[in-house]
XYZ file of C-alpha atoms in Angstrom:
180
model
C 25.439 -13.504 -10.256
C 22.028 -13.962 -11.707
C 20.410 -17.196 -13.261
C 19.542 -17.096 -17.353
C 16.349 -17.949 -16.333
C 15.973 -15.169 -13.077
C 13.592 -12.592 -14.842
C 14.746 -8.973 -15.138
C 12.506 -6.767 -13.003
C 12.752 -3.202 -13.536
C 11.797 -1.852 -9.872
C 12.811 1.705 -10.971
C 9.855 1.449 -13.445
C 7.688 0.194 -10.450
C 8.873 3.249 -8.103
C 8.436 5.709 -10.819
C 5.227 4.502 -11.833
C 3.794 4.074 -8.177
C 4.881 7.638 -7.558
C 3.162 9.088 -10.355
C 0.024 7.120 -9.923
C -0.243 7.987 -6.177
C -0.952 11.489 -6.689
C -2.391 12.120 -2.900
C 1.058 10.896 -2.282
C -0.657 8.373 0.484
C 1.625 5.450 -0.420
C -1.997 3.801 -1.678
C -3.576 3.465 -4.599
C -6.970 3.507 -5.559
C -8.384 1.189 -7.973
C -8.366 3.490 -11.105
C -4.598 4.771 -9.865
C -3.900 1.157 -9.902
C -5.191 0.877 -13.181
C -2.884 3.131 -14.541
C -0.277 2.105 -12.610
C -1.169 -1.609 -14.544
C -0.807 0.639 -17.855
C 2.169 2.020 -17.115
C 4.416 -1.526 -15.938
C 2.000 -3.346 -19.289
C 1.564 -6.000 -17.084
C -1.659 -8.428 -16.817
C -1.540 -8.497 -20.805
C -1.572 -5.029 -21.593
C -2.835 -3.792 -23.629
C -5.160 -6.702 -23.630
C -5.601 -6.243 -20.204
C -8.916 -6.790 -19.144
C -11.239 -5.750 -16.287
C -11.221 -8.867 -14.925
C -7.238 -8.966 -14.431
C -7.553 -5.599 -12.463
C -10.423 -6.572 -10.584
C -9.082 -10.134 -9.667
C -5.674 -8.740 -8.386
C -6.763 -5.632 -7.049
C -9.667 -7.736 -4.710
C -6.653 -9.849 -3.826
C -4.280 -7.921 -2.110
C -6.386 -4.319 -1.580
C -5.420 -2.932 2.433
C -8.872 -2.861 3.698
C -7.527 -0.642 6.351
C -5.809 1.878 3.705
C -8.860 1.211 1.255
C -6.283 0.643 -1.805
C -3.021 -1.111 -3.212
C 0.323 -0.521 -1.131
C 3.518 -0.313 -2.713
C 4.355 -3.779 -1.149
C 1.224 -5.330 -2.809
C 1.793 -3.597 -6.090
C 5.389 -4.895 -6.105
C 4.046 -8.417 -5.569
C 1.839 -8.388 -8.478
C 4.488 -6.879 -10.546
C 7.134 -9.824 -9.722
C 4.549 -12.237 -9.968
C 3.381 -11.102 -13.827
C 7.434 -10.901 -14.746
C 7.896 -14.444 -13.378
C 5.128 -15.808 -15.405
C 1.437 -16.782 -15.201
C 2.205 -20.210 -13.975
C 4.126 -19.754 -10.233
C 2.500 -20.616 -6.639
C 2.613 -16.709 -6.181
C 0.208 -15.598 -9.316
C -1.730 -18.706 -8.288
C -2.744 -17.325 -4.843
C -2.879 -14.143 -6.018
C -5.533 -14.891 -8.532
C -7.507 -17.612 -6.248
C -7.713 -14.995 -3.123
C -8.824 -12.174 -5.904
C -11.622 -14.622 -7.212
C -12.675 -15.951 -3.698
C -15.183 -13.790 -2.869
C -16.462 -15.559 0.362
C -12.719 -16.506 1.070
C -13.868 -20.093 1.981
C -10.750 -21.306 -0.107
C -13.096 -23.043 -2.781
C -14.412 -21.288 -5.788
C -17.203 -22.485 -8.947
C -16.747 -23.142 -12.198
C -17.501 -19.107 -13.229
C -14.665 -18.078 -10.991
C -12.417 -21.138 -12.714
C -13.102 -19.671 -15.702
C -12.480 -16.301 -15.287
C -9.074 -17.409 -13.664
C -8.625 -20.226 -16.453
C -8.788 -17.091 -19.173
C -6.564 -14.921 -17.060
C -3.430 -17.858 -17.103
C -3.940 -19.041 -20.780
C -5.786 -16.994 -23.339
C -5.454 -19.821 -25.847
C -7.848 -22.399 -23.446
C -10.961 -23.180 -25.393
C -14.383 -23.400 -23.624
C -14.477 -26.747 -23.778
C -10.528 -27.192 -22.395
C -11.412 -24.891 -19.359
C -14.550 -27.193 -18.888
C -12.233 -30.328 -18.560
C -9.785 -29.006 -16.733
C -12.581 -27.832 -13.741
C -13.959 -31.824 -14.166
C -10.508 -32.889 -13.486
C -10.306 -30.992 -10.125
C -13.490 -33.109 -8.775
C -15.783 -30.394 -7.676
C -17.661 -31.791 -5.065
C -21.513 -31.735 -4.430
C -21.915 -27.955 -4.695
C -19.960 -27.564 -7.765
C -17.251 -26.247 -6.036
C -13.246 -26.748 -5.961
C -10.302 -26.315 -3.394
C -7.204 -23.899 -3.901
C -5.085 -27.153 -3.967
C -6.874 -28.523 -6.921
C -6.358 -25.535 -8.899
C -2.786 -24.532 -8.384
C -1.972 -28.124 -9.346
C -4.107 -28.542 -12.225
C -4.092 -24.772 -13.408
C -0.776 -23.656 -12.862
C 0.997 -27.063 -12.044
C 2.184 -25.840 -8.598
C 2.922 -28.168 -6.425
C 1.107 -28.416 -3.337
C 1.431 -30.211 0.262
C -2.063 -31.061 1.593
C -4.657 -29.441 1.271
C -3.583 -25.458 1.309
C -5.482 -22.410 2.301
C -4.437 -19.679 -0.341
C -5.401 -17.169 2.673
C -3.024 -17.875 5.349
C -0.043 -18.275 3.408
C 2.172 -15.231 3.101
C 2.518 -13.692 -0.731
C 5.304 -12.271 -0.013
C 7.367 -14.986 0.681
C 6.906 -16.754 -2.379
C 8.291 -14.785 -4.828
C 12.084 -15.540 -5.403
C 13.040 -12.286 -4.929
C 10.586 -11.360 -2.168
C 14.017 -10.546 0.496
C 14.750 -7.041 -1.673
C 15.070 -4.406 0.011
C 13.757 -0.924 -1.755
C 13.438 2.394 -0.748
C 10.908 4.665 -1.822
């Protein structure tokens, strides 16, 4: 029995879109594959979706050893969009896709581009207060904690790294099983 509030996830759409996407039929997609693949689920805002979006979440969870998106990572992405913008999942996502050093802190360019990505609506100014209210420290710079609280309004425990923490466990329905 499902929750009113579980969202529907159509993972036939996912498997069918993966497939056609992955044309080398490597079980990895490139990042202009994944771009379609983003199309194809309208997901990240489409059709509003922006370069960033695809950039941000393809940076995130790309194999380095594959060179491209696994069905595993694209199915994380796609449950964390259909959950909404504001879950511990899309937060790490989007932090560990912005990152670029991977020190687990990030500047007030990389807030913003994140700050756009969760709410459109967030004026200049709004984004600017919200990155004061994290306390960036002497280099401008704030922690993955500060931003899934004050971004998303996550909850957090400590201070958290956003890259040792396992995405796939913090979906709610990261225990499916599916077979390609």
């Amino acid at each position: 029995m499902f929750r009113k509030d579980t969202p529907i996830i159509d993972y036939a759409k996912l498997i069918e879109g993966f497939r056609a996407c992955d044309v080398d039929n490597r079980g990895v997609l490139t990042k202009s594959q994944y771009r379609k693949l983003i199309k194809h689920l309208k997901i990240g805002n489409y059709p509003k979706a922006n370069d960033a979006f695809i950039s941000i979440t393809y940076s995130a969870l790309c194999d380095e050893n594959k060179k491209g998106i696994t069905f595993e990572s694209a199915r994380i992405i796609y449950e964390a969009s259909v959950q909404g913008s504001k879950t511990k999942l899309n937060s790490l996502i989007l932090f560990r896709g912005i990152d670029d050093d991977r020190d687990g802190r990030i500047n007030e360019s990389q807030f913003q581009k994140i700050a756009k990505l969760v709410d459109s609506e967030l004026s200049n100014s709004d984004i600017e207060n919200l990155f004061q209210k994290c306390c960036p420290n002497e280099e401008k710079t704030i922690s993955y904690t500060c931003v899934a609280k004050n971004l998303f309004n996550v909850t957090c425990w400590g201070e958290e790294d956003p890259f040792t923490q396992k995405l796939a466990s913090q979906g709610n329905l990261s225990t499916c099983c599916l077979l390609l």
